[in-house]
Amino acid sequence: MASPSLTLSFPRADLAQITFDTPGKSANILSSSVLDELDAILDGLAANTQLAGLIFVSGKPGVFIAGADLREFVAAMPTITEAETYRLCRRGQQLFARLSQVPFVTVAAIGGTCLGGGAELACWCDRRVMSTHDRCELGLPEVKLGLIPGWGGTARVPRIAGLANAIELITGGEPLDARSAYQWGLADDLVPAERLMAAAQRMVDDEKSSGKFLRDRERWSRPIAIDATELAYLSAAASATIQQQTKGAYPAPIAALELMIEASSDPLETACDKEAQRMSTLFGSPVNKALLNVFFLNDRIKRDSGIAGTETAPRTISHVGIIGAGIMGSGIAAAHVKRGVATRLTDADKNALAKGDRAIFDEVAYNRKAKGPDLQKALQATPLLQCTQDLMELAHCDLVVEAVVENADVKRQVYSRLEPLLGENGLLASNTSTIPISSLANGLKRPDRFCGLHFFNPVRRMQLVEVIRGRETSDETVATLVAHAKRIGKLPIVVRDGPGFLVNRLLSPYMNEALHLLTEGIELREIDRAARWFGMPMGPIALYDMVGIDTAFYAGRTMWEAFPDRVIASPILPALIRKQRLGQKSGKGFYSYQNRKGVPQSDPEMSQLLEPYCQPTRTLPRETLVDRLILPMLLEATRALSEAVVRDPRDVDFGLIFGLGFPAYRGGLLFDLDKEGPRRILERLRPYEALGSRFQPTSYLRQLADRDQRFYQ
Ligand code: NAI
């Protein structure tokens, strides 16, 4: 039998303490065996008439309870019925409800992360004390997995914190820091970590003498007091926000909202029953499965050091230099400054440097809550960023990231000036989006200290970073860059060198196909609309504008040189460049951005500009447009897999979701297509095969179909 996770102790004769500390794990997780342990402990305490209170505490620093055991969810999924899900929810609710029924005060002493089932357990306690520790947070992120809280969260939280707060917390899925939890009434006291236990004990004593907790127990068991007009307003406003955020693709937030609105007029017990019923319809749904897949993709990357074996330790990076203050260089600099890393930025062009400097400050000083600049943040950032035109000032950096124009000669010239200045252990990385790293390393004295470090645009939003191992890149360099990328809040995957690496190699056929469609007479907006309908955050044409037409052209040229059989050298991009229509950065690209909000708008000049290259306007069904855009991407993924560009098919899905914003509710490109299987994909390809080699099935796909296998084994 596994060693217990819960330990019962008695710091005083009238005070019980349950310490949660799963042996050998960094976080406490609520598995079914832990629930059994809790049940048994509560049985034992029921007979103890001396008790004034029970305190829950974690034995792990920085973590109270991270949530339910998701691996148990996945294991149960293939066979579980709705009735069983309902029963499991009811079991959890009834077990936790004992914490609000026992004849003594129950207090959760929360010193760190308190999420999902952990937050539900805490909310069933009479009182919660939280520490002011940075990592102390309380949240119900179930909607991010396509679920709702199922152990009473949707019933307890609205009764404790108010319906409007509960709706925000549960339908948004974002955790609250301790201070906000206190303001919302979800925490009853806020103390420094070292005083957590003392505060919890004091709370037991106060409650015991005042008896206030008994009045709250009674109050929270009833319907919520809210008048019908306010309820209708709350429902309409929240529903509009959710619709705008989810575009109807994620059912859980709306399910949680409807449930909380409906159950607000019910007693607690009925609200719990309705919650279990709702949960049983969501558990195991396609979106739930897809989002669980994304969770595990993420978890896998968080644990990956990027290299085989454990002998090589990553070095620490304290000072970072960035060359090129354009879209990417300034984004990369901001990412570092936001994480407190001393950063030096340089650019050959004084104006570009000044513009980059301003963009970085705007970004790092921005306060999301206040929707404007924050003086405190600006003051913290000021000493961390230095802009200079003197390359010499980057000499002491542990890592220099080059983000100059996508031109191999220019990049090599930069390296030849920089490399002699760097210290013995200084690392050099390129943010190139397509140029093979090993070819950029030609001429370097220390190619082992050179690597690709490919951030995605916009850096503040895209979490992915590709760490590209050149032919001579050392394990230490790879491990250091993987660790460094994680430190600045990014999700790194290690990919093999080659044109476009992984993500741009897969993006290239998608972008390329958009130009084919344009040439065939499909309107810009129709192409973009189809991609968004499929779930992409923006269409390929708008993406050209965001990337920059010149950058996209250079990148496209590299791909065309590498794969001339399936990439076209369209004259459209050079035509835009000749007109200085470089995309968002110049105010005009395929669309015009010369409006107050900078949103893409049709530009009548474009039809004139495109006319010589395009057939007369025509339309195609949306499904056909999606097939045309997505299937070449899939075929490229199968080529990349057979060339071992990544170590696992899951990396393809991870890269597309976190690098391109591929819709998470689909679980990933390969995960999504696995639902239909390779034989069906071959059928879907057939009508397009005449379009050229870019639509011909690959041997990888055929083999899977022959063996009736899936991408995910
Ligand atoms: P950009 O055109 O916005 O900025 C490039 C900057 O480099 C300019 O400010 C320019 O003055 C400066 N520069 C040019 N030559 C220089 C030199 N010799 N020394 C110092 N500075 C020099 O370009 P962007 O978009 O920031 O791209 C930079 C790199 O990042 C390229 O390699 C590109 O392929 C890559 N990249 C671009 C992405 C995008 O979406 N734009 C995405 C990911 C990577």
PDB file of C-alpha atoms in Angstrom, residues 526-685:
ATOM      1  CA  GLU A 526     -12.596  34.987 -47.121  1.00  0.00           C
ATOM      2  CA  ILE A 527      -9.292  33.200 -46.617  1.00  0.00           C
ATOM      3  CA  ASP A 528      -8.798  34.750 -43.190  1.00  0.00           C
ATOM      4  CA  ARG A 529     -12.396  34.103 -42.199  1.00  0.00           C
ATOM      5  CA  ALA A 530     -12.096  30.389 -43.009  1.00  0.00           C
ATOM      6  CA  ALA A 531      -8.945  30.073 -40.896  1.00  0.00           C
ATOM      7  CA  ARG A 532     -10.609  31.809 -37.967  1.00  0.00           C
ATOM      8  CA  TRP A 533     -13.691  29.633 -38.367  1.00  0.00           C
ATOM      9  CA  PHE A 534     -11.395  26.625 -38.004  1.00  0.00           C
ATOM     10  CA  GLY A 535     -10.170  28.213 -34.769  1.00  0.00           C
ATOM     11  CA  MET A 536      -6.917  29.958 -35.678  1.00  0.00           C
ATOM     12  CA  PRO A 537      -6.501  33.245 -33.788  1.00  0.00           C
ATOM     13  CA  MET A 538      -5.998  35.133 -37.052  1.00  0.00           C
ATOM     14  CA  GLY A 539      -6.035  34.273 -40.732  1.00  0.00           C
ATOM     15  CA  PRO A 540      -2.864  33.730 -42.788  1.00  0.00           C
ATOM     16  CA  ILE A 541      -3.200  37.011 -44.659  1.00  0.00           C
ATOM     17  CA  ALA A 542      -3.452  39.054 -41.452  1.00  0.00           C
ATOM     18  CA  LEU A 543      -0.548  36.968 -40.160  1.00  0.00           C
ATOM     19  CA  TYR A 544       1.590  38.054 -43.144  1.00  0.00           C
ATOM     20  CA  ASP A 545       0.932  41.624 -42.055  1.00  0.00           C
ATOM     21  CA  MET A 546       1.807  40.908 -38.451  1.00  0.00           C
ATOM     22  CA  VAL A 547       5.030  39.066 -39.270  1.00  0.00           C
ATOM     23  CA  GLY A 548       6.060  41.786 -41.724  1.00  0.00           C
ATOM     24  CA  ILE A 549       5.915  41.290 -45.485  1.00  0.00           C
ATOM     25  CA  ASP A 550       9.685  41.662 -45.879  1.00  0.00           C
ATOM     26  CA  THR A 551      10.442  39.171 -43.099  1.00  0.00           C
ATOM     27  CA  ALA A 552       7.860  36.766 -44.519  1.00  0.00           C
ATOM     28  CA  PHE A 553       9.409  37.171 -47.958  1.00  0.00           C
ATOM     29  CA  TYR A 554      12.930  36.338 -46.715  1.00  0.00           C
ATOM     30  CA  ALA A 555      11.584  33.426 -44.711  1.00  0.00           C
ATOM     31  CA  GLY A 556       9.564  32.237 -47.715  1.00  0.00           C
ATOM     32  CA  ARG A 557      12.676  32.392 -49.886  1.00  0.00           C
ATOM     33  CA  THR A 558      14.596  30.125 -47.519  1.00  0.00           C
ATOM     34  CA  MET A 559      11.720  27.647 -47.602  1.00  0.00           C
ATOM     35  CA  TRP A 560      11.451  27.850 -51.370  1.00  0.00           C
ATOM     36  CA  GLU A 561      15.175  27.175 -51.768  1.00  0.00           C
ATOM     37  CA  ALA A 562      14.848  24.162 -49.463  1.00  0.00           C
ATOM     38  CA  PHE A 563      11.611  22.708 -50.837  1.00  0.00           C
ATOM     39  CA  PRO A 564      11.148  24.004 -54.402  1.00  0.00           C
ATOM     40  CA  ASP A 565       8.799  21.121 -55.263  1.00  0.00           C
ATOM     41  CA  ARG A 566       6.090  22.406 -52.938  1.00  0.00           C
ATOM     42  CA  VAL A 567       6.740  26.085 -52.123  1.00  0.00           C
ATOM     43  CA  ILE A 568       5.923  28.814 -54.638  1.00  0.00           C
ATOM     44  CA  ALA A 569       7.907  31.980 -55.131  1.00  0.00           C
ATOM     45  CA  SER A 570       4.844  34.197 -55.442  1.00  0.00           C
ATOM     46  CA  PRO A 571       5.353  37.635 -57.020  1.00  0.00           C
ATOM     47  CA  ILE A 572       2.754  39.075 -54.633  1.00  0.00           C
ATOM     48  CA  LEU A 573       5.058  39.666 -51.648  1.00  0.00           C
ATOM     49  CA  PRO A 574       7.750  41.496 -53.695  1.00  0.00           C
ATOM     50  CA  ALA A 575       4.982  43.644 -55.211  1.00  0.00           C
ATOM     51  CA  LEU A 576       3.872  44.713 -51.739  1.00  0.00           C
ATOM     52  CA  ILE A 577       7.461  45.373 -50.656  1.00  0.00           C
ATOM     53  CA  ARG A 578       8.046  47.586 -53.713  1.00  0.00           C
ATOM     54  CA  LYS A 579       5.084  49.691 -52.555  1.00  0.00           C
ATOM     55  CA  GLN A 580       6.519  49.860 -49.026  1.00  0.00           C
ATOM     56  CA  ARG A 581       3.514  47.904 -47.764  1.00  0.00           C
ATOM     57  CA  LEU A 582       5.442  45.973 -45.112  1.00  0.00           C
ATOM     58  CA  GLY A 583       2.473  45.073 -42.909  1.00  0.00           C
ATOM     59  CA  GLN A 584       1.405  46.386 -39.525  1.00  0.00           C
ATOM     60  CA  LYS A 585       4.801  47.938 -38.842  1.00  0.00           C
ATOM     61  CA  SER A 586       4.478  50.307 -41.811  1.00  0.00           C
ATOM     62  CA  GLY A 587       0.721  50.894 -41.379  1.00  0.00           C
ATOM     63  CA  LYS A 588      -0.159  49.015 -44.571  1.00  0.00           C
ATOM     64  CA  GLY A 589       0.289  45.495 -45.883  1.00  0.00           C
ATOM     65  CA  PHE A 590      -2.438  43.321 -47.343  1.00  0.00           C
ATOM     66  CA  TYR A 591      -4.738  45.324 -45.079  1.00  0.00           C
ATOM     67  CA  SER A 592      -4.530  48.918 -43.937  1.00  0.00           C
ATOM     68  CA  TYR A 593      -3.887  49.693 -40.270  1.00  0.00           C
ATOM     69  CA  GLN A 594      -4.199  53.434 -40.534  1.00  0.00           C
ATOM     70  CA  ASN A 595      -7.129  53.701 -38.199  1.00  0.00           C
ATOM     71  CA  ARG A 596      -7.341  54.626 -34.551  1.00  0.00           C
ATOM     72  CA  LYS A 597      -7.363  51.073 -33.197  1.00  0.00           C
ATOM     73  CA  GLY A 598      -4.850  49.683 -35.691  1.00  0.00           C
ATOM     74  CA  VAL A 599      -7.257  46.904 -36.742  1.00  0.00           C
ATOM     75  CA  PRO A 600      -6.980  45.358 -40.226  1.00  0.00           C
ATOM     76  CA  GLN A 601      -9.223  47.133 -42.735  1.00  0.00           C
ATOM     77  CA  SER A 602      -9.745  46.443 -46.418  1.00  0.00           C
ATOM     78  CA  ASP A 603      -7.797  48.798 -48.608  1.00  0.00           C
ATOM     79  CA  PRO A 604      -9.204  49.568 -52.090  1.00  0.00           C
ATOM     80  CA  GLU A 605      -5.647  50.035 -53.434  1.00  0.00           C
ATOM     81  CA  MET A 606      -5.000  46.351 -52.848  1.00  0.00           C
ATOM     82  CA  SER A 607      -7.352  45.059 -55.542  1.00  0.00           C
ATOM     83  CA  GLN A 608      -5.460  47.163 -58.077  1.00  0.00           C
ATOM     84  CA  LEU A 609      -2.137  45.947 -56.780  1.00  0.00           C
ATOM     85  CA  LEU A 610      -3.208  42.276 -56.844  1.00  0.00           C
ATOM     86  CA  GLU A 611      -4.964  42.403 -60.199  1.00  0.00           C
ATOM     87  CA  PRO A 612      -1.988  41.423 -62.405  1.00  0.00           C
ATOM     88  CA  TYR A 613      -1.326  38.325 -60.281  1.00  0.00           C
ATOM     89  CA  CYS A 614      -4.826  37.027 -59.556  1.00  0.00           C
ATOM     90  CA  GLN A 615      -7.664  35.364 -61.441  1.00  0.00           C
ATOM     91  CA  PRO A 616     -11.123  36.942 -61.309  1.00  0.00           C
ATOM     92  CA  THR A 617     -12.832  36.780 -57.938  1.00  0.00           C
ATOM     93  CA  ARG A 618     -14.555  33.511 -57.067  1.00  0.00           C
ATOM     94  CA  THR A 619     -15.604  31.665 -53.955  1.00  0.00           C
ATOM     95  CA  LEU A 620     -14.988  28.229 -52.492  1.00  0.00           C
ATOM     96  CA  PRO A 621     -16.856  26.506 -49.634  1.00  0.00           C
ATOM     97  CA  ARG A 622     -15.394  27.240 -46.225  1.00  0.00           C
ATOM     98  CA  GLU A 623     -14.607  23.551 -45.629  1.00  0.00           C
ATOM     99  CA  THR A 624     -12.584  23.460 -48.850  1.00  0.00           C
ATOM    100  CA  LEU A 625     -10.639  26.553 -47.814  1.00  0.00           C
ATOM    101  CA  VAL A 626      -9.861  24.918 -44.465  1.00  0.00           C
ATOM    102  CA  ASP A 627      -8.711  21.680 -46.142  1.00  0.00           C
ATOM    103  CA  ARG A 628      -6.543  23.683 -48.498  1.00  0.00           C
ATOM    104  CA  LEU A 629      -4.867  25.512 -45.595  1.00  0.00           C
ATOM    105  CA  ILE A 630      -4.594  22.713 -43.047  1.00  0.00           C
ATOM    106  CA  LEU A 631      -3.843  19.557 -45.047  1.00  0.00           C
ATOM    107  CA  PRO A 632      -0.526  20.815 -46.504  1.00  0.00           C
ATOM    108  CA  MET A 633       0.465  21.674 -42.938  1.00  0.00           C
ATOM    109  CA  LEU A 634      -0.328  18.150 -41.840  1.00  0.00           C
ATOM    110  CA  LEU A 635       1.659  16.633 -44.708  1.00  0.00           C
ATOM    111  CA  GLU A 636       4.639  18.803 -43.795  1.00  0.00           C
ATOM    112  CA  ALA A 637       4.312  17.588 -40.206  1.00  0.00           C
ATOM    113  CA  THR A 638       4.574  13.990 -41.407  1.00  0.00           C
ATOM    114  CA  ARG A 639       7.723  14.877 -43.380  1.00  0.00           C
ATOM    115  CA  ALA A 640       9.220  16.582 -40.319  1.00  0.00           C
ATOM    116  CA  LEU A 641       8.392  13.494 -38.253  1.00  0.00           C
ATOM    117  CA  SER A 642      10.102  11.145 -40.672  1.00  0.00           C
ATOM    118  CA  GLU A 643      13.187  13.394 -40.601  1.00  0.00           C
ATOM    119  CA  ALA A 644      13.137  13.364 -36.767  1.00  0.00           C
ATOM    120  CA  VAL A 645      12.969  17.165 -36.574  1.00  0.00           C
ATOM    121  CA  VAL A 646      11.292  16.585 -33.202  1.00  0.00           C
ATOM    122  CA  ARG A 647      11.671  13.773 -30.744  1.00  0.00           C
ATOM    123  CA  ASP A 648       7.964  12.969 -30.416  1.00  0.00           C
ATOM    124  CA  PRO A 649       4.776  13.670 -32.466  1.00  0.00           C
ATOM    125  CA  ARG A 650       3.471  15.502 -29.377  1.00  0.00           C
ATOM    126  CA  ASP A 651       6.070  18.206 -30.009  1.00  0.00           C
ATOM    127  CA  VAL A 652       4.283  19.031 -33.281  1.00  0.00           C
ATOM    128  CA  ASP A 653       1.037  19.716 -31.427  1.00  0.00           C
ATOM    129  CA  PHE A 654       2.811  21.555 -28.654  1.00  0.00           C
ATOM    130  CA  GLY A 655       4.671  23.775 -31.134  1.00  0.00           C
ATOM    131  CA  LEU A 656       1.548  24.634 -33.108  1.00  0.00           C
ATOM    132  CA  ILE A 657      -0.569  25.461 -30.060  1.00  0.00           C
ATOM    133  CA  PHE A 658       1.987  27.529 -28.189  1.00  0.00           C
ATOM    134  CA  GLY A 659       3.818  28.993 -31.188  1.00  0.00           C
ATOM    135  CA  LEU A 660       0.981  29.705 -33.606  1.00  0.00           C
ATOM    136  CA  GLY A 661      -2.116  29.705 -31.444  1.00  0.00           C
ATOM    137  CA  PHE A 662      -3.502  26.535 -33.041  1.00  0.00           C
ATOM    138  CA  PRO A 663      -6.869  26.078 -31.265  1.00  0.00           C
ATOM    139  CA  ALA A 664      -6.332  24.348 -27.940  1.00  0.00           C
ATOM    140  CA  TYR A 665      -9.885  22.992 -27.979  1.00  0.00           C
ATOM    141  CA  ARG A 666      -8.785  20.728 -30.829  1.00  0.00           C
ATOM    142  CA  GLY A 667      -5.954  19.346 -28.666  1.00  0.00           C
ATOM    143  CA  GLY A 668      -3.371  19.813 -31.441  1.00  0.00           C
ATOM    144  CA  LEU A 669      -3.244  19.116 -35.177  1.00  0.00           C
ATOM    145  CA  LEU A 670      -2.230  15.471 -34.879  1.00  0.00           C
ATOM    146  CA  PHE A 671      -4.428  14.841 -31.845  1.00  0.00           C
ATOM    147  CA  ASP A 672      -7.386  16.288 -33.749  1.00  0.00           C
ATOM    148  CA  LEU A 673      -6.780  14.300 -36.916  1.00  0.00           C
ATOM    149  CA  ASP A 674      -6.212  11.116 -34.916  1.00  0.00           C
ATOM    150  CA  LYS A 675      -9.964  11.201 -34.261  1.00  0.00           C
ATOM    151  CA  GLU A 676     -10.622  10.431 -37.915  1.00  0.00           C
ATOM    152  CA  GLY A 677      -7.476   8.387 -38.466  1.00  0.00           C
ATOM    153  CA  PRO A 678      -4.990   8.291 -41.373  1.00  0.00           C
ATOM    154  CA  ARG A 679      -7.272   6.378 -43.756  1.00  0.00           C
ATOM    155  CA  ARG A 680      -9.888   9.104 -43.642  1.00  0.00           C
ATOM    156  CA  ILE A 681      -7.174  11.752 -44.107  1.00  0.00           C
ATOM    157  CA  LEU A 682      -6.043  10.001 -47.288  1.00  0.00           C
ATOM    158  CA  GLU A 683      -9.625  10.223 -48.546  1.00  0.00           C
ATOM    159  CA  ARG A 684      -9.811  13.902 -47.679  1.00  0.00           C
ATOM    160  CA  LEU A 685      -6.616  14.519 -49.664  1.00  0.00           C
TER     161      LEU A 685
END
